[in-house]
CSV table of C-alpha atoms in Angstrom, one decimal:
chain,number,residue,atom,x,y,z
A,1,UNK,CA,0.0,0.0,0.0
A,2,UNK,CA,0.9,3.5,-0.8
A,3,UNK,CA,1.8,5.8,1.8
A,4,UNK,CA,0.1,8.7,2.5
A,5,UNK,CA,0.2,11.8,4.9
A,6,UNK,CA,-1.4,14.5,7.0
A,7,UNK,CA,-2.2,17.7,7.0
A,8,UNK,CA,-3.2,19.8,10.3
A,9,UNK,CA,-4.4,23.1,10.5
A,10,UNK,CA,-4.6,24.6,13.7
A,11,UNK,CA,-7.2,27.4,14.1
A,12,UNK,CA,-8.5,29.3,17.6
A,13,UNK,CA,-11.9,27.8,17.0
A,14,UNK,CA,-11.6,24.5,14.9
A,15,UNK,CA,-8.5,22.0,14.1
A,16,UNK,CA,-8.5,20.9,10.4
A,17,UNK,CA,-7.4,17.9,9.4
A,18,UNK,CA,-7.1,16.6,6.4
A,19,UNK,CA,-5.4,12.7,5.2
A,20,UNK,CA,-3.6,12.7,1.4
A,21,UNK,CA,-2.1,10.7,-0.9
A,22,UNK,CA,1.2,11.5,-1.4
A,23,UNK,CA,0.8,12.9,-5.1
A,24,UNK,CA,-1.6,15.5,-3.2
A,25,UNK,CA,-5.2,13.9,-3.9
A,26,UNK,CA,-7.0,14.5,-0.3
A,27,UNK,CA,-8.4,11.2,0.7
A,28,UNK,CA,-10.6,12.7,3.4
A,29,UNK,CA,-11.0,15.4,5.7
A,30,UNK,CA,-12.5,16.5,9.2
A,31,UNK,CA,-12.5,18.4,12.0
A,32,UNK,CA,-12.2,18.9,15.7
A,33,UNK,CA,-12.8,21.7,18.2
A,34,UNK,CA,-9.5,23.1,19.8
A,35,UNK,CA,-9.7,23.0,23.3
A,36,UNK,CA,-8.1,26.4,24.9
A,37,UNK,CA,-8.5,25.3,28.5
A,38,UNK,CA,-5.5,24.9,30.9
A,39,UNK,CA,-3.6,27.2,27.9
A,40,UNK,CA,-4.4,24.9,25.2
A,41,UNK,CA,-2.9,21.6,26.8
A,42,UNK,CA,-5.1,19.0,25.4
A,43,UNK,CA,-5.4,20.6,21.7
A,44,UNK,CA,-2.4,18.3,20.6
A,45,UNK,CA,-3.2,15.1,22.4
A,46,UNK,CA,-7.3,15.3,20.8
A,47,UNK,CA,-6.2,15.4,17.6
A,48,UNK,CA,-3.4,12.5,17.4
A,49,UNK,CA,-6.5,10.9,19.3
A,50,UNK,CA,-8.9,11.9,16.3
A,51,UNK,CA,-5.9,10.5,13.6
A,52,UNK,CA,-5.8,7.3,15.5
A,53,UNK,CA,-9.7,7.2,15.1
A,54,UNK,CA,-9.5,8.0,11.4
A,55,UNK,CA,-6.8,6.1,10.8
A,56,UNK,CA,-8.4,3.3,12.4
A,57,UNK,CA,-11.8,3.7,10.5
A,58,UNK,CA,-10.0,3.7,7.4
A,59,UNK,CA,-8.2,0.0,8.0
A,60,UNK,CA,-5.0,1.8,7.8
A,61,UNK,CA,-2.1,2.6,10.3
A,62,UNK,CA,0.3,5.4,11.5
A,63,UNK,CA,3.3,3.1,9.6
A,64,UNK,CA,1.0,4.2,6.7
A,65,UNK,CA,2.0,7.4,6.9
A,66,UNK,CA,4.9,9.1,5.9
A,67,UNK,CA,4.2,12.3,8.2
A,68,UNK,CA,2.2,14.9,8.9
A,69,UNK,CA,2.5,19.0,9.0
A,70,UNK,CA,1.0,21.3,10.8
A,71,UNK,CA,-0.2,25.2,9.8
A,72,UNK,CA,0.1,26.8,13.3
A,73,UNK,CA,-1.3,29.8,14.4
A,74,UNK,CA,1.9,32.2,14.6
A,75,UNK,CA,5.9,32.6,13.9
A,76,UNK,CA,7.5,29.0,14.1
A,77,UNK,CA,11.3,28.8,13.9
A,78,UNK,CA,13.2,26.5,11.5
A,79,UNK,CA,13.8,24.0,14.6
A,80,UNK,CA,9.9,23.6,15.3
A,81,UNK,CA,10.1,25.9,18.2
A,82,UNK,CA,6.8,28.2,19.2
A,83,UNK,CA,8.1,31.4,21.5
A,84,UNK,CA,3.8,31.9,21.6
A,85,UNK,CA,0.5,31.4,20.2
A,86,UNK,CA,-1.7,34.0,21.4
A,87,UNK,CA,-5.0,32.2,20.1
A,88,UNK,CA,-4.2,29.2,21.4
A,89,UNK,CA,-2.5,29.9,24.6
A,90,UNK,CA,0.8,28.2,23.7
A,91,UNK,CA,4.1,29.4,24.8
A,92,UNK,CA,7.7,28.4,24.9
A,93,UNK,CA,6.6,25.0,23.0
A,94,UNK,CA,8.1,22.3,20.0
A,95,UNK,CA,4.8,21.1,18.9
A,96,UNK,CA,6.1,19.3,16.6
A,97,UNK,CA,8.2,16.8,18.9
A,98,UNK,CA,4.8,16.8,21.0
A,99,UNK,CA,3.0,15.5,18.5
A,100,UNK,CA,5.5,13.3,17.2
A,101,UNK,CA,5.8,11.4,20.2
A,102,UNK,CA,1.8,11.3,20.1
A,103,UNK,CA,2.1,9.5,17.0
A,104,UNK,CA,4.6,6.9,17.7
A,105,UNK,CA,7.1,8.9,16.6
A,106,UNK,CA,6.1,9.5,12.7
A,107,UNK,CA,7.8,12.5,10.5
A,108,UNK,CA,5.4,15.9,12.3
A,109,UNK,CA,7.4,19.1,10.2
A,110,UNK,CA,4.8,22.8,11.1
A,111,UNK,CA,5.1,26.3,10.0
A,112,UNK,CA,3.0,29.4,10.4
A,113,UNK,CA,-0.9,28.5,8.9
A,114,UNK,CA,-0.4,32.0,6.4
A,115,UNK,CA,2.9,30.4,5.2
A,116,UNK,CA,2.0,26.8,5.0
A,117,UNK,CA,-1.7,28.1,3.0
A,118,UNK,CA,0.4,29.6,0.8
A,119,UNK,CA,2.5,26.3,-0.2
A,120,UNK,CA,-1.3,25.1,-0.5
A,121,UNK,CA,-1.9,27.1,-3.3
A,122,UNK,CA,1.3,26.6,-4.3
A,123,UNK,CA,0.7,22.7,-4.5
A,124,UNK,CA,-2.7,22.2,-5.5
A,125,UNK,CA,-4.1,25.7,-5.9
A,126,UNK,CA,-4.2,29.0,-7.5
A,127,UNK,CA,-0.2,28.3,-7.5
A,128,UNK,CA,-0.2,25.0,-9.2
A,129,UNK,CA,3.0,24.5,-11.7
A,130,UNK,CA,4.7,27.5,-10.0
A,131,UNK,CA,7.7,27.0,-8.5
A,132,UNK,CA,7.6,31.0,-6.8
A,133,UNK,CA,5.0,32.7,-5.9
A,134,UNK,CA,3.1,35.3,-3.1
A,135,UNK,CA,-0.2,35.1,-1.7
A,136,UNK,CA,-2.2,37.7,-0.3
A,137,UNK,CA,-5.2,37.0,1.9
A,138,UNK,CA,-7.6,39.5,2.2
A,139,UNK,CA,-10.0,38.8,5.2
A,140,UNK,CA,-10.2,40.5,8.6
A,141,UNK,CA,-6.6,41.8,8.3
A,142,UNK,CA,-3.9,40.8,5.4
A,143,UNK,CA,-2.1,37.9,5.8
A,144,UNK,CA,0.8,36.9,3.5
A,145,UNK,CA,3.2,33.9,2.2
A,146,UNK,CA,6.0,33.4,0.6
A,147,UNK,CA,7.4,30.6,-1.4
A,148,UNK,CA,10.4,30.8,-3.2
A,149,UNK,CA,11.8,27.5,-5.0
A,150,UNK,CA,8.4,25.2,-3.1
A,151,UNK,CA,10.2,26.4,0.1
A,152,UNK,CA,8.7,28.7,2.7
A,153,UNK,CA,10.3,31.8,3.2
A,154,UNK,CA,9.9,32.4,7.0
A,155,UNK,CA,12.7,34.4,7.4
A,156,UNK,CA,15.4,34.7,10.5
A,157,UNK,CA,12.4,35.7,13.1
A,158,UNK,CA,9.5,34.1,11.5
A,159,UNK,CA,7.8,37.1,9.9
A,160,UNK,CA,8.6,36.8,6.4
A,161,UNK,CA,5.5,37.0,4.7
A,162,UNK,CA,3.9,39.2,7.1
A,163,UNK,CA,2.3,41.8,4.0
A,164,UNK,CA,-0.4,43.0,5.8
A,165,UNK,CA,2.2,45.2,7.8
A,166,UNK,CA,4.0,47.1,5.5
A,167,UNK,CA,3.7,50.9,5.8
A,168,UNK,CA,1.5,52.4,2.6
A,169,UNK,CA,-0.3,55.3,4.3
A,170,UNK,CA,1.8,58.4,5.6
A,171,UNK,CA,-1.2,60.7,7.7
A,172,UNK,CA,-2.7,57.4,8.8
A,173,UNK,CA,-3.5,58.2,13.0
A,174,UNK,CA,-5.1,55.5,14.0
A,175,UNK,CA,-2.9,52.2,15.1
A,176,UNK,CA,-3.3,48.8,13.6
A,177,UNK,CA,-3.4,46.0,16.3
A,178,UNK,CA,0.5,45.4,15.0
A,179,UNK,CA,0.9,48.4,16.8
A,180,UNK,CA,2.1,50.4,13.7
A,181,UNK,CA,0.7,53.3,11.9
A,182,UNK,CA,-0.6,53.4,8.6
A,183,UNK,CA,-0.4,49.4,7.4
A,184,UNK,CA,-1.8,48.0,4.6
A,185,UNK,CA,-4.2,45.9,7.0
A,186,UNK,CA,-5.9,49.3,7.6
A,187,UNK,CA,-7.0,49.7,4.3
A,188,UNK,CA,-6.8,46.7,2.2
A,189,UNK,CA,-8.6,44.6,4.0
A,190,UNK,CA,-12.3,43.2,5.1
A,191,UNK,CA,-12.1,45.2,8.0
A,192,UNK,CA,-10.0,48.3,6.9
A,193,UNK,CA,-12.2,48.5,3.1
A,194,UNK,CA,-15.4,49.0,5.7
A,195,UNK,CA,-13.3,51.9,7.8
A,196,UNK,CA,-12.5,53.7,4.6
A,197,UNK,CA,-16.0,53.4,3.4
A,198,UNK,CA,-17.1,55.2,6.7
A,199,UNK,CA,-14.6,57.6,6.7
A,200,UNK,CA,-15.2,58.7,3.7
A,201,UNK,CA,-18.8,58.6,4.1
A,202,UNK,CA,-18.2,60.9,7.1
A,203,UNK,CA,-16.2,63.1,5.1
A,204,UNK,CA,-17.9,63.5,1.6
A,205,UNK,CA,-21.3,64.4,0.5
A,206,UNK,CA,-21.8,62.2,-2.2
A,207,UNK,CA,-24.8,60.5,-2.7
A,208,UNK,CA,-24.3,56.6,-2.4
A,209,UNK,CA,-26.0,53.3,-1.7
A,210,UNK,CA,-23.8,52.9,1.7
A,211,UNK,CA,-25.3,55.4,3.4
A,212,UNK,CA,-28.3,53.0,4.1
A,213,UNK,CA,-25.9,50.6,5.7
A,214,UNK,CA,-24.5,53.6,7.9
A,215,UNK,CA,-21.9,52.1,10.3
A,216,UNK,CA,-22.9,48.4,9.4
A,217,UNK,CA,-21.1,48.8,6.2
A,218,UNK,CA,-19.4,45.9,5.1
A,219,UNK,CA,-16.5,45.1,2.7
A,220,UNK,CA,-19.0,42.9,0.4
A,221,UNK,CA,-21.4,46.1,0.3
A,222,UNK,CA,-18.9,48.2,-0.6
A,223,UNK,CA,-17.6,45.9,-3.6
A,224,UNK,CA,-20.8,45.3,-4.5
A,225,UNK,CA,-21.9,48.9,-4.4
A,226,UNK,CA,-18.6,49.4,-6.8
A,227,UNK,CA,-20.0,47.3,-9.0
A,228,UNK,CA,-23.1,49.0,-9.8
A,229,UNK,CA,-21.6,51.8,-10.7
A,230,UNK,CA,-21.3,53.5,-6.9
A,231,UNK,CA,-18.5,56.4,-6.9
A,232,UNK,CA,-18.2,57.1,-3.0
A,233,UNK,CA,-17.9,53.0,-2.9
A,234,UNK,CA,-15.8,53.2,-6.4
A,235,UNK,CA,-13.1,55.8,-4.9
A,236,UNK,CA,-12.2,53.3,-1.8
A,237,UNK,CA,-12.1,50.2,-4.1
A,238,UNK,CA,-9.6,52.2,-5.7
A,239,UNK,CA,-7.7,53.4,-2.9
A,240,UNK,CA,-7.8,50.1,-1.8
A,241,UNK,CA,-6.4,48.8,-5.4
A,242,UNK,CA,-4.2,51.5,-5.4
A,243,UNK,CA,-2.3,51.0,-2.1
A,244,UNK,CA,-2.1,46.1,-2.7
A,245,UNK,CA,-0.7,47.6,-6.1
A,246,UNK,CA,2.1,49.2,-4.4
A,247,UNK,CA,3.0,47.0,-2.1
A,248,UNK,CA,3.2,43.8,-4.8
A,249,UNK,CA,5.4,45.7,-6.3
A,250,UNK,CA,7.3,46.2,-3.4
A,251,UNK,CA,7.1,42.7,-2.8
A,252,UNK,CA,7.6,41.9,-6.5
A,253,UNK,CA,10.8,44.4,-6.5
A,254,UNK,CA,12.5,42.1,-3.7
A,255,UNK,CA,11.5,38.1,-4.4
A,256,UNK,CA,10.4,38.2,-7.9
A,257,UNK,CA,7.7,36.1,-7.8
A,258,UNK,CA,5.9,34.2,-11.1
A,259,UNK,CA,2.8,34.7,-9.7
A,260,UNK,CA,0.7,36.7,-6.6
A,261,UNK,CA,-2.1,34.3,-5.7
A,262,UNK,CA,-5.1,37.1,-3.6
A,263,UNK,CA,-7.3,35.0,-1.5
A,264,UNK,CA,-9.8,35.6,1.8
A,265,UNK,CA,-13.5,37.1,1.3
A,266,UNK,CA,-12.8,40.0,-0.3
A,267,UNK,CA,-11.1,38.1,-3.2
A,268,UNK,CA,-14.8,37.1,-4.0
A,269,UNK,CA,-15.0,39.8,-6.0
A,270,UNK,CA,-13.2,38.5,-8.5
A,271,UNK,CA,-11.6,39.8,-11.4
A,272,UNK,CA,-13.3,43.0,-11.0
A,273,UNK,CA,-10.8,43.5,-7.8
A,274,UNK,CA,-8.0,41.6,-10.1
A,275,UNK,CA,-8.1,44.2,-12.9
A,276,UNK,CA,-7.7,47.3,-10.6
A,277,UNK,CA,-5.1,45.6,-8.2
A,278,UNK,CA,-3.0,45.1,-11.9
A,279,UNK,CA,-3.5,48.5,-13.0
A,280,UNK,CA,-0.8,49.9,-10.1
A,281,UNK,CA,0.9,46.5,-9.5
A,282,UNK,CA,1.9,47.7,-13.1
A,283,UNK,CA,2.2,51.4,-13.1
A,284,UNK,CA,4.3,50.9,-10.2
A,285,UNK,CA,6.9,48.5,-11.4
A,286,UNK,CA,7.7,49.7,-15.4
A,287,UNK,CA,11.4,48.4,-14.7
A,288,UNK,CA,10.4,44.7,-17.2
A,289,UNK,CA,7.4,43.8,-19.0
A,290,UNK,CA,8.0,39.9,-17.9
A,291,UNK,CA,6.0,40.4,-14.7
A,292,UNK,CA,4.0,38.1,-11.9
A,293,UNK,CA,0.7,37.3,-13.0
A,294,UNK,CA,-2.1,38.1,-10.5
A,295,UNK,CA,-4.6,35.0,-10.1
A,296,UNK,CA,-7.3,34.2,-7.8
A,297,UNK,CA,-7.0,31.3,-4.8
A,298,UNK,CA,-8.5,28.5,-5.3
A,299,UNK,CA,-8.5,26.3,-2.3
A,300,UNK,CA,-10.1,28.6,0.2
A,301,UNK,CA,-10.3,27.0,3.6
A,302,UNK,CA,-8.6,23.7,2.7
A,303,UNK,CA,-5.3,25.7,1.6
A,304,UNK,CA,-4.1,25.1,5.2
A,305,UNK,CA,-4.5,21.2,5.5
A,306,UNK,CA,-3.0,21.1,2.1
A,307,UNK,CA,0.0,23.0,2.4
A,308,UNK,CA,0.2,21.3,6.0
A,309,UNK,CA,0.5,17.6,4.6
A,310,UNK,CA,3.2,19.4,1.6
A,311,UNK,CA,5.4,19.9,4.3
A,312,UNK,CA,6.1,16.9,5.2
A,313,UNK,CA,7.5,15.6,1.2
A,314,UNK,CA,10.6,18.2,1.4
């Protein structure tokens, strides 16, 4: 029998799991809840219990399996060691030795869940038959990966990757929850698209369709507002556009990349997002026509376990 292996994404609310063959065809998946009692003590021990249940169910056995990664919740360094995870309570941990010697000692590699759902989308995704390339994740902040060569780029202190906090916005007062002024988090994404929209709500007196969402604006109403032909809701997709622009070509100025996969909620709007994103991303880097394309995610919330159990074949 083929061997296969793991992939385990570790969220604050829910642990994914997912089992694959080894060519990257996911067999099955599930989940379980992650316990943050006692500072998250159990959360490794329930789910090697859960593999040992699935494994069992599925007539096979942990000598089956080649290894399993894990998409952890914050910086990792390259020897597996976790100075803290906020969410989950951990601190001054290896998980991976943990787990490990859960599992009867099978192959457990982890890296930090933006990184590892970027070698997702690498693997099986939005990224597949690229050997470099950057996501961008656009939910409730902006999240980032890396991957240069099907390697993670982590960096020396675990925060390579972390887009979402570069600088755009000189004027900015308001602090982002990195602590730092003027971030691309605080416009670009879910969260910071909805601020702008009520700023500039605040501030303008043109007519639009937000005003009837007042304060409850959301990034999707906004979008969608764009879309019909909205300006007030127009000019902060744009702004928005304007500033991810800039900062892949930042990025793009410094690892090259073939490709920029955009994922999280606000990538639901599509190409219409895509086109204005390109539109700076190439005024702002006229140095070479041979550029990174700019593509849509594909695997959504199963990047993780994906780029989890690609860990483990390096």
């Amino acid at each position: 029998m083929k061997k296969k292996c793991i992939g385990i994404d570790i969220g604050g609310t829910s642990v994914k799991i997912g089992l694959f063959e080894l060519d990257g065809t996911l067999v099955d998946k599930w989940e379980v809840p992650t316990s943050k009692e006692n500072n998250g003590e159990s959360i490794l021990k329930d789910i090697a219990v859960s593999i040992k249940a699935k494994l069992k169910e599925k007539a096979l056995t942990l000598t089956d399996i080649a290894g399993a990664g894990m998409g952890l919740p914050g910086p990792v360094s390259q020897d597996g060691y976790v100075e803290v995870c906020v969410n989950l309570g951990w601190r001054d941990r290896y998980p991976e030795r943990e787990l490990s010697q859960l599992l009867d000692g099978i192959l457990v590699k982890s890296g930090n869940d933006a990184n590892v759902a970027a070698l997702g989308e690498m693997w099986q995704g939005g990224g597949k038959g690229v050997k470099d390339l950057v996501t961008v994740t656009l939910g409730t902040g902006v999240g980032g990966g890396v991957i240069l060569n099907e390697k993670i780029v982590s960096g020396s202190h675990g925060v390579g990757g972390e887009i979402g906090h570069i600088h755009v916005r000189d004027g900015e007062t308001e602090r982002c929850n990195c602590g730092g002024i003027g971030c691309l988090e605080q416009v670009a994404s879910a969260t910071g698209i909805a601020r702008e929209a009520r700023r500039m709500m605040a501030t303008s007196g043109e007519p639009s369709l937000l005003r009837e969402k007042g304060d409850q604006v959301t990034a999707k109403d906004v979008l969608d507002a764009a879309k019909a032909g909205d300006r007030l809701a127009d000019a902060v997709v744009e702004t928005a556009s304007r500033y991810l622009g800039l900062v892949l070509a930042q990025v793009s100025m410094t690892v090259d990349p073939e490709r920029f996969v955009i994922g999280g909620g606000v990538s639901k709007a599509g190409d219409f997002l895509i086109e204005r994103i390109w539109k700076y991303y190439d005024f702002y880097t006229p140095i070479s026509k041979n550029k990174a394309s700019i593509g849509l995610a594909l695997l959504g919330n199963d990047a993780g376990i994906y780029g989890a159990a690609r860990l483990i074949l390096d």
